[in-house]
């Protein structure tokens, strides 16, 4: 990508107004970093560069799929683009067009959608103190605040609110917004000096009823959309893509001449269902645990954070889950080429 990512070497978790805190240190887990924070525009620029230079690949953009059909050996797509209507066919179609995937719906795969009645405000911050590559997660009665290290010394902000409170804070002048954020987050990074443009989006849990159909696979947010509380949605989508690539590469290596064959897609579906179930349960559980206003639960939660901080095995399990190493890890995610010998 065009901009170096910021790496998080420590995650600091705290419960506002309570004594419970926990720290996860990359060095203690034998890792170079617990994660990397890369601006979306940098990821997009890097992907476009790779797409333009990829051999035997045609990019059609902008475009909109308006219909799909299934034949005996291929799936067809009707695509509307500035040059008119295109009729395309392929042995395998992959839907990766977001949580409201039109292609998934046209293929007849339903999805479930559970709103959290929460809105996330997204922005960037300039702070008095350098973030020192620490990611902060602070839980408040209104919702979690995540402050994430960026490569240029700024911090990314994800602040979760009730929808009406999010609307009010989006309309605040910058100085008033920063004052309220400072009060909620505290002074671990000194004074909050500036805030960038603010955007928002509604938070929900969405899941497709399955990952595959005949000559059809689903990946990324089209397969599942998660709450950002644990920062796992993008990671899960990357593992979707890496898993599908590995399954297809293995099928071709075994002599298959049909990348859309049911056998390979069934392997992909089983692999992704296991990973998704684990991450959805983890993420949704955090939302419900830290979203309850009940005082007794908040007290037990603080005790739990302290206990977690004192238990190295629990930290190792959390770190493995967060970096996607708790189950079968795709070769690409381990830095191993698809052509390498299978393990």
XYZ file of C-alpha atoms in Angstrom:
343
model
C 0.000 0.000 0.000
C 1.009 3.619 -0.439
C 1.141 4.471 3.249
C 2.963 2.455 5.886
C 0.545 0.910 8.391
C 0.744 1.715 12.081
C 1.298 -1.380 14.155
C -0.348 -1.928 17.514
C 2.076 -3.427 20.011
C -0.223 -3.071 23.000
C -3.989 -3.018 23.532
C -5.266 -1.198 26.617
C -8.844 -1.978 27.686
C -10.647 -0.003 30.410
C -14.170 0.372 31.796
C -15.041 4.039 32.335
C -15.553 4.911 36.004
C -14.565 1.400 37.132
C -11.378 -0.184 38.400
C -11.160 -2.905 35.780
C -8.429 -2.634 33.157
C -6.497 -5.105 31.031
C -3.450 -4.942 28.765
C -2.452 -7.281 25.947
C 1.201 -6.893 24.913
C 2.426 -8.184 21.545
C 5.871 -9.042 22.934
C 4.341 -11.184 25.687
C 2.471 -13.143 23.008
C 5.580 -13.617 20.852
C 4.172 -11.363 18.131
C 5.644 -8.421 16.259
C 2.283 -6.668 16.512
C -1.262 -7.401 17.593
C -2.587 -5.704 14.484
C -2.059 -3.007 11.883
C -4.125 0.108 11.201
C -4.192 1.222 7.568
C -6.351 4.051 6.164
C -9.016 2.786 3.774
C -7.818 5.106 1.008
C -4.341 3.510 1.201
C -5.798 0.005 0.952
C -7.936 1.079 -1.994
C -4.999 2.646 -3.814
C -2.900 -0.473 -3.327
C -5.669 -2.775 -4.534
C -6.324 -0.665 -7.636
C -2.633 -0.722 -8.464
C -2.544 -4.527 -8.230
C -5.738 -4.904 -10.253
C -4.445 -2.710 -13.069
C -1.203 -4.695 -13.310
C -2.724 -8.181 -12.977
C -2.384 -10.305 -16.139
C -5.485 -11.617 -17.917
C -7.797 -9.527 -15.750
C -10.390 -7.065 -16.985
C -11.785 -4.529 -14.548
C -15.270 -3.165 -15.249
C -16.000 -0.146 -13.070
C -18.292 1.481 -12.276
C -20.785 -1.320 -12.811
C -23.990 -2.712 -11.331
C -25.178 -6.318 -11.507
C -28.871 -6.362 -12.352
C -29.460 -10.085 -12.785
C -27.943 -13.527 -12.523
C -28.858 -16.917 -13.890
C -27.587 -20.489 -13.614
C -26.769 -22.796 -16.492
C -25.405 -26.374 -16.497
C -21.744 -25.311 -16.516
C -21.698 -21.592 -15.707
C -23.471 -18.759 -13.950
C -24.466 -15.717 -15.993
C -24.482 -12.078 -14.958
C -26.191 -9.059 -16.465
C -24.036 -6.002 -15.782
C -24.999 -2.359 -16.339
C -22.028 -0.049 -16.952
C -21.389 3.276 -18.736
C -20.836 1.440 -22.045
C -24.211 -0.300 -21.844
C -25.356 -3.741 -20.754
C -22.935 -6.664 -20.657
C -23.868 -10.343 -20.538
C -21.109 -12.288 -18.763
C -20.727 -15.912 -17.752
C -18.290 -17.690 -15.446
C -17.792 -21.096 -13.881
C -17.666 -19.379 -10.504
C -19.101 -16.037 -9.331
C -17.935 -14.556 -6.019
C -20.146 -11.992 -4.284
C -18.131 -9.486 -2.262
C -20.359 -6.431 -2.654
C -21.144 -5.567 0.961
C -23.674 -6.375 3.663
C -26.628 -5.472 1.423
C -25.245 -7.631 -1.389
C -27.460 -7.412 -4.458
C -25.658 -10.312 -6.129
C -26.248 -12.555 -3.091
C -29.961 -11.724 -3.118
C -30.212 -12.324 -6.881
C -28.628 -15.747 -6.347
C -31.425 -16.587 -3.915
C -29.378 -16.632 -0.697
C -31.176 -14.957 2.194
C -29.511 -13.100 5.054
C -30.323 -12.252 8.659
C -29.967 -8.713 10.007
C -30.048 -7.661 13.679
C -29.691 -3.895 14.367
C -27.821 -2.984 17.553
C -29.564 0.422 17.857
C -26.097 1.974 17.875
C -24.295 4.405 15.573
C -20.517 4.662 15.187
C -18.869 8.026 14.640
C -15.633 7.625 12.675
C -12.869 10.230 12.499
C -9.185 10.937 13.112
C -7.555 12.773 16.003
C -4.417 14.816 16.642
C -3.294 14.332 20.248
C -0.877 16.066 22.585
C 1.044 12.855 23.267
C 2.314 10.317 20.736
C 0.216 7.154 20.780
C 3.350 4.975 21.106
C 1.608 2.259 19.041
C -0.983 1.565 21.736
C -4.618 0.850 20.803
C -7.158 1.967 23.400
C -10.612 0.497 23.964
C -12.632 2.322 26.592
C -16.106 1.113 27.507
C -18.636 3.735 28.566
C -22.348 3.507 29.432
C -23.132 4.967 25.986
C -20.908 2.566 24.057
C -17.244 1.751 23.418
C -14.602 4.260 22.326
C -11.721 2.890 20.245
C -8.674 5.108 19.669
C -6.255 3.444 17.262
C -2.660 4.356 16.304
C -2.050 5.681 12.795
C 1.303 5.812 11.011
C 1.612 9.613 10.883
C 1.194 10.039 14.638
C -2.522 10.707 14.494
C -5.142 8.341 15.906
C -8.227 6.807 14.380
C -11.475 7.164 16.308
C -14.493 4.852 16.466
C -17.031 6.203 19.011
C -20.264 4.275 19.472
C -23.485 6.019 20.552
C -27.222 5.686 20.681
C -28.501 7.000 17.313
C -29.991 10.214 18.719
C -26.810 11.021 20.651
C -24.678 10.330 17.581
C -26.771 12.796 15.571
C -26.311 15.452 18.248
C -22.550 14.989 18.441
C -22.130 14.932 14.680
C -23.675 18.398 14.606
C -21.371 19.838 17.298
C -18.558 22.264 16.419
C -15.119 20.646 16.572
C -14.150 22.194 19.915
C -17.383 21.079 21.605
C -17.061 17.580 20.130
C -13.459 17.302 21.371
C -14.474 18.482 24.835
C -17.110 15.755 25.153
C -14.747 13.120 23.768
C -12.008 14.240 26.188
C -14.422 13.858 29.099
C -15.399 10.338 27.988
C -11.932 9.087 26.988
C -9.683 10.801 29.534
C -6.123 12.106 29.254
C -4.016 9.039 28.452
C -2.978 10.776 25.224
C -2.897 14.225 26.784
C -5.208 16.829 25.316
C -7.120 16.058 22.150
C -6.048 18.855 19.818
C -7.938 18.401 16.529
C -10.564 16.176 14.997
C -10.917 15.382 11.303
C -14.067 15.066 9.239
C -16.697 13.008 11.044
C -18.743 10.253 9.436
C -21.198 7.765 10.876
C -22.826 4.450 10.130
C -25.454 2.290 11.785
C -24.221 -0.853 13.527
C -25.781 -4.257 13.057
C -24.975 -7.943 12.867
C -25.731 -9.486 9.481
C -25.155 -13.032 8.210
C -25.904 -14.796 4.965
C -27.732 -18.065 5.531
C -24.891 -19.909 3.782
C -21.578 -19.211 2.075
C -22.151 -20.996 -1.234
C -24.696 -21.983 -3.855
C -24.238 -23.680 -7.206
C -21.248 -21.981 -8.900
C -21.462 -19.181 -6.359
C -19.455 -18.163 -3.277
C -19.832 -15.284 -0.830
C -17.008 -13.432 0.938
C -16.468 -10.421 3.174
C -19.351 -8.253 4.368
C -21.657 -9.963 1.890
C -21.233 -13.072 4.077
C -21.226 -11.301 7.445
C -21.185 -7.800 8.869
C -19.974 -7.344 12.461
C -19.937 -4.704 15.169
C -16.507 -2.959 15.230
C -16.072 -3.519 18.991
C -13.340 -6.130 18.452
C -12.079 -4.985 15.053
C -12.674 -8.391 13.473
C -14.975 -7.763 10.488
C -12.268 -6.826 7.974
C -9.974 -9.597 9.239
C -12.729 -12.164 8.804
C -13.375 -10.941 5.262
C -9.680 -11.254 4.392
C -9.699 -14.832 5.665
C -12.765 -15.498 3.485
C -10.788 -14.415 0.428
C -7.611 -16.263 1.443
C -9.544 -19.450 2.251
C -11.401 -19.432 -1.063
C -8.154 -18.876 -2.966
C -6.522 -21.780 -1.125
C -9.430 -24.148 -1.709
C -9.496 -23.375 -5.440
C -5.696 -23.623 -5.758
C -5.739 -27.005 -4.041
C -8.537 -28.246 -6.299
C -6.583 -27.230 -9.401
C -3.433 -28.852 -8.000
C -5.399 -32.073 -7.549
C -6.319 -32.061 -11.229
C -9.709 -30.341 -11.225
C -10.548 -28.360 -14.352
C -13.669 -26.727 -12.895
C -13.146 -24.005 -10.283
C -16.881 -23.840 -9.642
C -17.312 -27.526 -8.787
C -19.452 -28.318 -5.740
C -16.724 -30.322 -3.970
C -14.372 -27.353 -3.641
C -17.150 -24.957 -2.674
C -18.346 -27.343 0.048
C -14.854 -27.332 1.566
C -14.864 -23.533 1.540
C -18.329 -23.385 3.128
C -17.375 -25.690 5.988
C -14.152 -23.813 6.690
C -15.808 -20.400 6.728
C -18.827 -21.480 8.772
C -16.548 -22.610 11.620
C -14.459 -19.420 11.596
C -17.505 -17.159 11.319
C -19.373 -18.886 14.156
C -16.402 -18.387 16.471
C -15.855 -14.703 15.629
C -19.559 -13.760 15.590
C -20.068 -15.320 19.033
C -17.015 -13.477 20.368
C -17.977 -10.094 18.905
C -21.689 -10.256 19.686
C -20.922 -11.439 23.220
C -18.704 -8.394 23.812
C -21.407 -6.050 22.520
C -23.980 -7.493 24.918
C -21.620 -7.766 27.895
C -20.315 -4.191 27.641
C -23.618 -2.726 26.478
C -25.665 -3.584 29.556
C -26.474 -0.673 31.916
C -26.986 -2.952 34.945
C -24.667 -1.915 37.771
C -24.119 -5.453 39.069
C -23.063 -6.640 35.631
C -20.705 -3.684 35.227
C -19.125 -4.510 38.592
C -18.614 -8.146 37.647
C -17.269 -6.986 34.300
C -14.566 -4.943 36.015
C -13.596 -7.916 38.163
C -13.474 -10.004 35.006
C -11.118 -7.523 33.305
C -8.760 -7.646 36.280
C -8.874 -11.448 36.320
C -8.224 -11.553 32.586
C -5.237 -9.217 33.009
C -3.741 -11.588 35.589
C -4.176 -14.784 33.539
C -1.581 -15.279 30.755
C -3.452 -18.283 29.214
C -6.570 -16.142 28.794
C -4.523 -13.415 27.126
C -2.938 -15.945 24.767
C -6.351 -17.302 23.797
C -7.676 -13.779 23.202
C -4.624 -12.803 21.150
C -4.888 -15.942 19.000
C -8.564 -15.291 18.367
C -7.967 -11.615 17.542
C -5.201 -12.308 15.004
C -7.160 -15.155 13.404
C -4.921 -17.954 14.664
C -7.508 -19.789 16.766
C -8.510 -22.220 14.021
C -7.276 -23.303 10.612
C -5.268 -20.411 9.184
C -5.107 -19.918 5.384
C -1.662 -20.224 3.825
C -1.795 -16.663 2.509
C -2.490 -15.413 6.053
C 0.682 -17.211 7.178
C 2.724 -15.697 4.367
C 2.931 -19.023 2.523
C 2.369 -19.006 -1.276
C -0.652 -20.902 -2.580
C 1.686 -23.043 -4.716
C 3.599 -24.278 -1.635
C 3.236 -27.859 -0.504
C 0.089 -28.327 1.525
C 0.413 -29.027 5.221
